[in-house]
XYZ file of C-alpha atoms in Angstrom:
496
model
C 76.056 136.852 8.499
C 75.667 134.904 11.722
C 72.169 133.471 12.375
C 70.158 135.213 15.075
C 69.414 131.917 16.797
C 72.213 129.450 17.267
C 74.992 128.855 19.700
C 75.213 132.540 20.499
C 75.015 134.487 23.736
C 71.762 136.083 22.585
C 70.032 132.754 21.840
C 71.152 131.221 25.126
C 69.967 134.204 27.199
C 66.711 134.498 25.217
C 65.713 130.840 25.515
C 66.620 130.673 29.190
C 64.525 133.778 29.925
C 61.536 132.609 27.866
C 61.534 129.076 29.263
C 61.865 130.370 32.834
C 58.950 132.789 32.377
C 56.711 130.176 30.682
C 57.367 127.660 33.462
C 56.419 130.308 36.022
C 53.241 131.171 34.071
C 52.197 127.509 33.874
C 52.790 127.002 37.593
C 50.913 130.175 38.534
C 48.093 129.388 36.072
C 47.642 125.901 37.499
C 47.541 127.224 41.042
C 45.029 129.925 40.106
C 42.793 127.389 38.319
C 42.709 125.184 41.405
C 42.026 128.141 43.670
C 39.223 129.465 41.411
C 37.619 126.018 41.196
C 37.659 125.611 44.964
C 36.262 129.103 45.450
C 33.380 128.525 43.031
C 32.673 125.162 44.669
C 32.410 126.787 48.096
C 30.217 129.575 46.747
C 27.942 127.095 44.949
C 27.736 124.887 48.004
C 26.706 127.814 50.200
C 24.054 128.804 47.657
C 22.491 125.326 47.496
C 22.819 124.394 51.145
C 19.720 126.233 52.338
C 17.653 125.004 49.390
C 18.740 121.449 50.007
C 17.887 121.629 53.708
C 14.404 122.981 52.815
C 13.743 120.119 50.395
C 14.927 117.565 52.975
C 12.575 119.126 55.539
C 9.643 118.737 53.142
C 10.451 115.077 52.612
C 10.847 114.463 56.320
C 7.398 116.013 56.865
C 5.976 113.210 54.681
C 4.887 115.379 51.786
C 3.234 113.409 49.021
C 5.179 112.531 45.931
C 2.878 114.488 43.646
C 3.152 117.596 45.806
C 6.908 117.131 46.146
C 7.285 116.717 42.371
C 5.244 119.845 41.740
C 7.204 121.909 44.274
C 10.549 120.740 42.906
C 9.566 121.470 39.261
C 8.666 124.987 40.232
C 11.852 125.332 42.225
C 14.014 124.203 39.291
C 12.400 126.723 36.947
C 13.019 129.522 39.449
C 16.635 128.661 40.338
C 17.756 127.237 36.950
C 18.729 123.975 38.638
C 18.009 120.257 38.405
C 16.841 118.105 41.327
C 16.901 114.345 41.750
C 15.517 112.510 44.784
C 16.521 108.889 45.455
C 15.627 106.356 48.124
C 18.038 104.405 50.316
C 18.814 101.981 47.457
C 19.623 104.725 44.925
C 16.339 104.368 43.014
C 15.221 107.631 41.453
C 11.943 108.848 43.024
C 11.792 112.390 41.621
C 13.530 113.803 38.546
C 12.892 117.332 37.313
C 13.409 116.249 33.725
C 12.274 119.495 32.175
C 15.298 121.481 33.466
C 17.157 121.028 30.175
C 20.447 119.999 31.770
C 20.112 116.208 31.468
C 20.610 113.678 28.711
C 18.665 110.903 30.416
C 18.244 109.921 34.051
C 18.480 106.191 34.751
C 16.187 104.457 37.161
C 19.103 103.954 39.522
C 21.967 106.382 40.302
C 25.319 104.536 40.067
C 26.620 103.544 43.462
C 29.860 105.473 42.962
C 27.890 108.757 42.868
C 25.590 108.092 45.829
C 27.532 105.817 48.169
C 28.808 108.628 50.401
C 25.506 110.511 50.715
C 23.524 107.324 51.422
C 25.990 106.661 54.222
C 24.745 109.877 55.847
C 27.463 112.289 54.627
C 26.806 115.603 52.902
C 28.774 115.536 49.646
C 29.471 117.630 46.517
C 30.436 116.530 43.025
C 31.614 118.503 39.979
C 31.039 116.842 36.626
C 28.379 115.097 34.560
C 27.821 112.235 37.054
C 28.613 109.542 34.559
C 26.868 111.206 31.574
C 23.586 112.059 33.273
C 24.091 115.778 32.586
C 24.942 117.261 29.233
C 27.377 119.783 30.734
C 29.543 120.147 33.780
C 27.385 120.639 36.853
C 27.935 121.317 40.500
C 25.870 118.807 42.459
C 25.173 119.120 46.198
C 24.170 115.775 47.724
C 22.131 116.095 50.951
C 21.125 112.938 52.886
C 17.526 112.479 54.105
C 17.738 111.046 57.599
C 15.060 108.907 59.203
C 13.943 108.783 62.805
C 16.806 106.467 63.737
C 19.429 108.726 62.153
C 20.017 106.466 59.140
C 19.791 107.787 55.617
C 16.492 106.850 54.000
C 17.255 108.734 50.799
C 19.078 111.692 49.314
C 18.466 114.903 47.440
C 20.751 115.870 44.523
C 20.593 119.567 43.613
C 22.644 120.389 40.489
C 23.397 123.771 38.918
C 25.585 124.597 35.914
C 28.856 126.338 36.599
C 29.292 128.761 33.698
C 31.077 131.124 36.045
C 33.883 128.640 36.501
C 34.106 127.932 32.782
C 33.959 131.620 31.985
C 36.627 132.377 34.544
C 38.839 129.532 33.269
C 38.547 130.835 29.727
C 39.284 134.360 30.914
C 42.232 133.114 32.925
C 43.568 131.204 29.934
C 43.195 134.287 27.743
C 45.032 136.402 30.293
C 47.786 133.821 30.640
C 48.164 133.549 26.864
C 48.306 137.324 26.468
C 50.798 137.535 29.322
C 52.961 134.849 27.755
C 53.063 136.735 24.434
C 53.928 140.002 26.157
C 56.593 138.292 28.261
C 58.154 136.665 25.180
C 58.352 140.046 23.446
C 59.841 141.696 26.536
C 62.246 138.777 26.978
C 63.318 139.178 23.368
C 64.076 142.860 23.862
C 65.785 142.396 27.223
C 67.757 139.407 25.935
C 68.861 141.398 22.908
C 70.013 144.316 25.062
C 71.717 142.059 27.602
C 73.365 139.947 24.903
C 74.702 143.093 23.244
C 76.296 144.118 26.526
C 78.028 140.741 26.652
C 78.689 140.004 23.007
C 80.052 143.343 21.750
C 83.043 143.490 24.130
C 83.632 139.744 23.690
C 83.631 140.156 19.895
C 86.076 143.027 20.315
C 88.382 140.812 22.386
C 88.008 137.961 19.868
C 88.881 140.189 16.918
C 91.897 141.607 18.759
C 93.046 138.073 19.619
C 92.738 137.006 15.955
C 94.706 140.040 14.804
C 97.340 139.351 17.465
C 97.581 135.706 16.391
C 98.150 136.828 12.799
C 101.214 138.772 13.878
C 99.772 142.219 14.538
C 101.399 142.631 17.933
C 100.082 146.173 18.271
C 96.478 144.909 18.380
C 94.673 145.991 21.548
C 91.211 145.618 23.035
C 89.154 148.820 22.820
C 87.371 150.763 25.541
C 84.132 148.901 24.813
C 85.670 145.932 26.654
C 88.178 147.515 29.067
C 85.572 149.987 30.370
C 82.623 147.579 30.360
C 80.250 147.805 33.331
C 80.617 144.023 33.663
C 83.650 143.579 35.904
C 84.717 140.188 34.531
C 84.729 141.425 30.913
C 86.558 144.640 31.834
C 89.168 142.631 33.719
C 89.506 140.228 30.763
C 90.049 143.124 28.355
C 92.646 144.767 30.581
C 94.420 141.445 31.086
C 94.550 140.899 27.317
C 96.049 144.358 26.776
C 98.626 143.752 29.508
C 99.532 140.412 27.955
C 99.776 141.961 24.491
C 101.994 144.747 25.822
C 104.335 142.277 27.524
C 104.536 140.044 24.443
C 105.173 143.014 22.184
C 107.895 144.159 24.545
C 109.467 140.705 24.546
C 109.316 140.626 20.750
C 111.023 144.025 20.530
C 113.697 142.858 22.963
C 114.149 139.637 20.978
C 114.631 141.543 17.746
C 117.109 143.901 19.394
C 118.893 140.937 20.935
C 119.194 139.128 17.604
C 120.663 142.270 16.127
C 123.092 142.693 19.019
C 124.112 139.038 19.142
C 124.569 138.985 15.383
C 126.934 141.903 15.770
C 128.660 140.292 18.769
C 129.231 137.067 16.851
C 130.063 138.653 13.532
C 132.826 140.906 14.884
C 134.952 138.211 16.599
C 134.331 135.713 13.794
C 135.478 138.295 11.240
C 138.540 139.066 13.358
C 139.404 135.397 13.846
C 138.944 134.458 10.183
C 140.921 137.490 9.013
C 143.921 136.853 11.262
C 143.948 133.100 10.609
C 143.770 133.656 6.828
C 146.545 136.258 7.115
C 148.791 133.772 8.889
C 147.996 131.010 6.411
C 148.955 133.077 3.339
C 151.958 134.645 5.168
C 150.453 138.145 4.985
C 151.221 138.432 8.706
C 154.954 137.980 9.291
C 155.983 135.125 11.540
C 157.468 137.428 14.172
C 153.942 138.977 14.721
C 151.926 135.767 14.549
C 152.143 135.167 18.285
C 150.685 138.610 18.934
C 147.778 137.996 16.599
C 147.220 134.487 17.964
C 146.749 136.112 21.369
C 144.008 138.303 19.861
C 142.395 135.234 18.268
C 142.526 133.444 21.633
C 140.804 136.370 23.386
C 138.042 136.433 20.780
C 137.495 132.668 21.058
C 137.318 133.018 24.843
C 134.750 135.762 24.450
C 132.605 133.588 22.165
C 132.897 130.644 24.532
C 131.763 132.798 27.457
C 128.777 134.046 25.457
C 127.735 130.521 24.454
C 128.089 129.273 28.046
C 125.841 132.072 29.237
C 123.152 131.034 26.758
C 123.438 127.411 27.866
C 123.054 128.400 31.509
C 119.898 130.350 30.702
C 118.479 127.404 28.772
C 119.183 125.058 31.671
C 117.476 127.413 34.095
C 114.412 127.703 31.920
C 114.176 123.913 31.650
C 114.820 123.489 35.400
C 117.901 121.371 34.700
C 120.321 123.497 36.712
C 120.885 121.864 40.107
C 121.853 124.105 42.994
C 124.503 122.456 45.180
C 124.203 124.472 48.357
C 126.955 124.622 50.929
C 128.205 126.897 53.700
C 130.841 129.343 52.443
C 132.241 132.755 53.293
C 130.574 135.420 51.137
C 133.155 138.020 52.203
C 135.972 135.898 50.835
C 134.059 135.327 47.587
C 133.696 139.100 47.187
C 137.413 139.668 47.813
C 138.403 137.070 45.202
C 135.999 138.571 42.636
C 137.461 142.051 43.165
C 140.997 140.709 42.788
C 139.985 139.305 39.400
C 138.897 142.795 38.329
C 141.975 144.526 39.724
C 143.504 145.429 36.331
C 140.315 147.076 35.073
C 139.858 148.894 38.387
C 143.332 150.319 38.144
C 142.835 151.402 34.532
C 139.828 153.527 35.500
C 141.291 154.487 38.897
C 138.191 153.202 40.680
C 138.251 153.022 44.465
C 136.662 149.970 46.084
C 135.171 150.203 49.602
C 134.249 147.012 51.474
C 131.714 147.425 54.286
C 131.965 144.158 56.228
C 130.697 143.939 59.794
C 132.952 140.957 60.410
C 135.914 139.466 58.594
C 133.885 136.372 57.746
C 130.175 136.006 56.977
C 128.912 132.577 56.000
C 125.915 131.946 53.740
C 124.148 128.772 52.664
C 123.945 128.768 48.868
C 125.449 127.392 45.669
C 128.930 128.906 45.758
C 129.638 128.694 42.007
C 126.397 130.413 40.964
C 126.707 133.097 43.666
C 130.277 133.830 42.526
C 128.822 134.312 39.048
C 126.267 136.741 40.488
C 129.057 138.708 42.168
C 131.108 138.700 38.960
C 128.223 140.029 36.855
C 127.242 142.719 39.355
C 130.822 143.915 39.938
C 131.627 143.726 36.222
C 128.613 145.948 35.487
C 129.650 148.284 38.280
C 133.112 148.677 36.721
C 131.594 149.256 33.261
C 129.288 152.039 34.356
C 131.463 153.760 36.954
C 133.092 157.021 35.905
C 136.895 157.208 35.983
C 138.037 158.109 39.519
C 134.679 156.844 40.756
C 133.838 154.526 43.628
C 132.368 151.041 44.107
C 131.178 149.970 47.537
C 130.185 146.445 48.578
C 128.164 146.008 51.787
C 127.379 142.774 53.607
C 124.741 142.960 56.373
C 123.721 139.855 58.332
C 120.208 140.145 59.742
C 118.553 137.308 61.657
C 118.394 134.328 59.248
C 119.443 136.228 56.115
C 122.436 138.084 54.735
C 121.949 141.144 52.488
C 124.663 141.907 49.913
C 124.713 145.306 48.162
C 126.877 146.452 45.232
C 126.791 150.231 44.701
C 128.655 152.308 42.135
C 128.811 155.952 41.219
C 128.188 156.895 37.610
C 125.430 157.333 35.077
C 122.798 155.422 37.050
C 119.676 153.827 35.604
C 116.626 155.803 34.393
C 113.643 155.330 36.678
C 111.368 154.108 33.874
C 113.856 151.319 33.060
C 114.594 150.062 36.570
C 111.768 147.500 36.474
C 112.891 146.169 33.081
C 116.630 145.705 33.464
C 116.174 142.178 34.824
C 114.215 141.115 31.752
C 115.907 138.711 29.401
C 117.765 140.397 26.520
C 117.012 143.895 27.813
C 119.716 146.550 27.611
C 119.606 150.007 29.090
C 119.406 152.679 26.398
C 122.931 152.761 25.067
C 122.754 156.478 24.360
C 122.778 156.939 28.129
C 125.535 154.435 28.793
C 129.256 154.943 28.854
C 129.832 151.390 27.807
C 128.044 149.834 24.843
C 129.165 146.239 25.446
C 126.988 143.451 26.690
C 124.097 141.375 25.382
C 121.481 142.148 28.005
C 121.439 138.730 29.657
C 123.785 139.274 32.617
C 121.191 140.734 35.002
C 118.568 138.254 33.772
C 120.962 135.458 34.717
C 121.624 137.111 38.085
C 117.913 137.328 38.873
C 117.349 133.719 37.747
C 120.093 132.463 40.068
C 118.816 134.454 43.048
C 115.255 133.321 42.358
C 116.447 129.692 42.187
C 117.677 130.212 45.770
C 114.204 131.381 46.771
C 115.407 134.966 47.324
C 115.011 138.384 45.700
C 117.184 141.068 44.136
C 116.264 144.761 43.925
C 117.702 147.875 42.312
C 117.887 151.418 43.635
C 119.281 154.148 41.424
C 119.305 157.875 40.782
C 120.110 158.850 37.234
C 123.459 160.590 36.908
C 124.514 159.716 40.475
C 124.543 156.044 41.456
C 123.130 152.539 41.003
C 122.807 149.936 43.752
C 121.840 146.252 43.512
C 120.887 144.330 46.664
C 120.186 140.607 47.009
C 119.660 138.293 49.964
C 120.838 134.782 50.840
C 120.203 132.360 53.665
C 122.605 132.733 56.540
C 125.101 129.865 56.866
C 127.131 128.284 59.604
C 130.836 128.778 60.112
C 132.887 125.578 60.185
C 133.808 124.416 63.666
C 137.504 124.675 64.516
C 139.185 121.446 65.509
C 140.856 121.597 68.928
C 144.328 120.079 69.084
C 144.606 117.296 71.708
C 147.732 116.620 73.737
C 148.525 113.501 75.840
C 147.895 113.943 79.513
C 151.102 114.149 81.632
C 152.096 110.987 83.456
C 153.029 111.461 87.099
C 155.498 108.538 87.227
C 156.956 107.985 83.771
C 158.422 104.529 83.184
C 162.171 104.217 83.374
C 164.057 103.930 80.145
C 165.449 100.523 79.487
């Protein structure tokens, strides 16, 4: 069983969510703490401001120290505060020691805590003032100004800030509770989100493993192909399309091996049988020439088959070099038809040539294009009914020339028209009049046309006709050389 936490989609999503939320909580908590502290400081300062101004007024009215000490002790008991009065040097004049908030008050307040107020500035401090107080206090420092405007002392009014501490504790408790709730919610959401990702991905992974083990019928289920996540759905559909194409190729390969095995076995059996018959004199000498002709035809057939395979291999390895030149496609068609004349006559097939002009030049590799014409016309002869018709059309258009080969006959089923150019594919032989062929002729044709940067298409109606059309770049006709004659001489020289 796979661990819940590890290098899984769930763990990655969960940790990212939790860390993101905790970072946000820390940032928000810090900002709230600062804001609460500032708010309490302002509220405390407003509360003590009036009291501080009253005490300063008493001092400025030259109240006696005993009276001042008595008033301040009563004030501290009423307001739960602590008051310290210092002179211009920082010496403590009055200290309400019975407030209960102090550890011990030194005779002098450290300069760092009274420098600003003795310079005439109203100031506030949060803390223990160097250990004077036994808890955190808010201290308002109010300067006592003399007649000349200089500070002659200062009043320190300090109150505890339990509200701030209470609010900080409450805020921390809320943040902690929120963090726990968020972690639980993140766990649930991460689990649900990870399931949406991981289940279809696991389905694709399992299908890929099964496919790699040779189960070519393995497919991705609807959990992936119909996922509401577009990328996963597209991945599942792409896998199924790939699996379908590979399974189709494998089926074609198996059928091809079977067909080629038959194609090779038949001529090899014929050749070996006739040769053995001639060697042991089973075949009389007067008939040996006849049987040698059969052996020769079978060898030629094998050679042609092997050459076709070599051409396909060269094309797949990009080793076939196209030597393009300008040549007359009409003349190439005529020569190809002449080569098929005997077979055309045997089936009484009529050939119609639709040429707009006697000559039409294209720019292509003449040898490979002649092979294209041979394969297309050979197929047309194979699948044309006796007394049928083959028409070849050449149409120049702007910078291209379209060549079409059309024949009457059984046609090609619509569902197979997109597959006939695949390597090793053969139209269902139960529909064909001719069962010869290895299924590589049209693949070779398409490869040659594609090597020229052009396309070939098929148009057919089952039981009526089939038409193949390909395009080539338009070529230039060779320029005719004009014969030159010597210009006549007005006064030819006399013969000697």
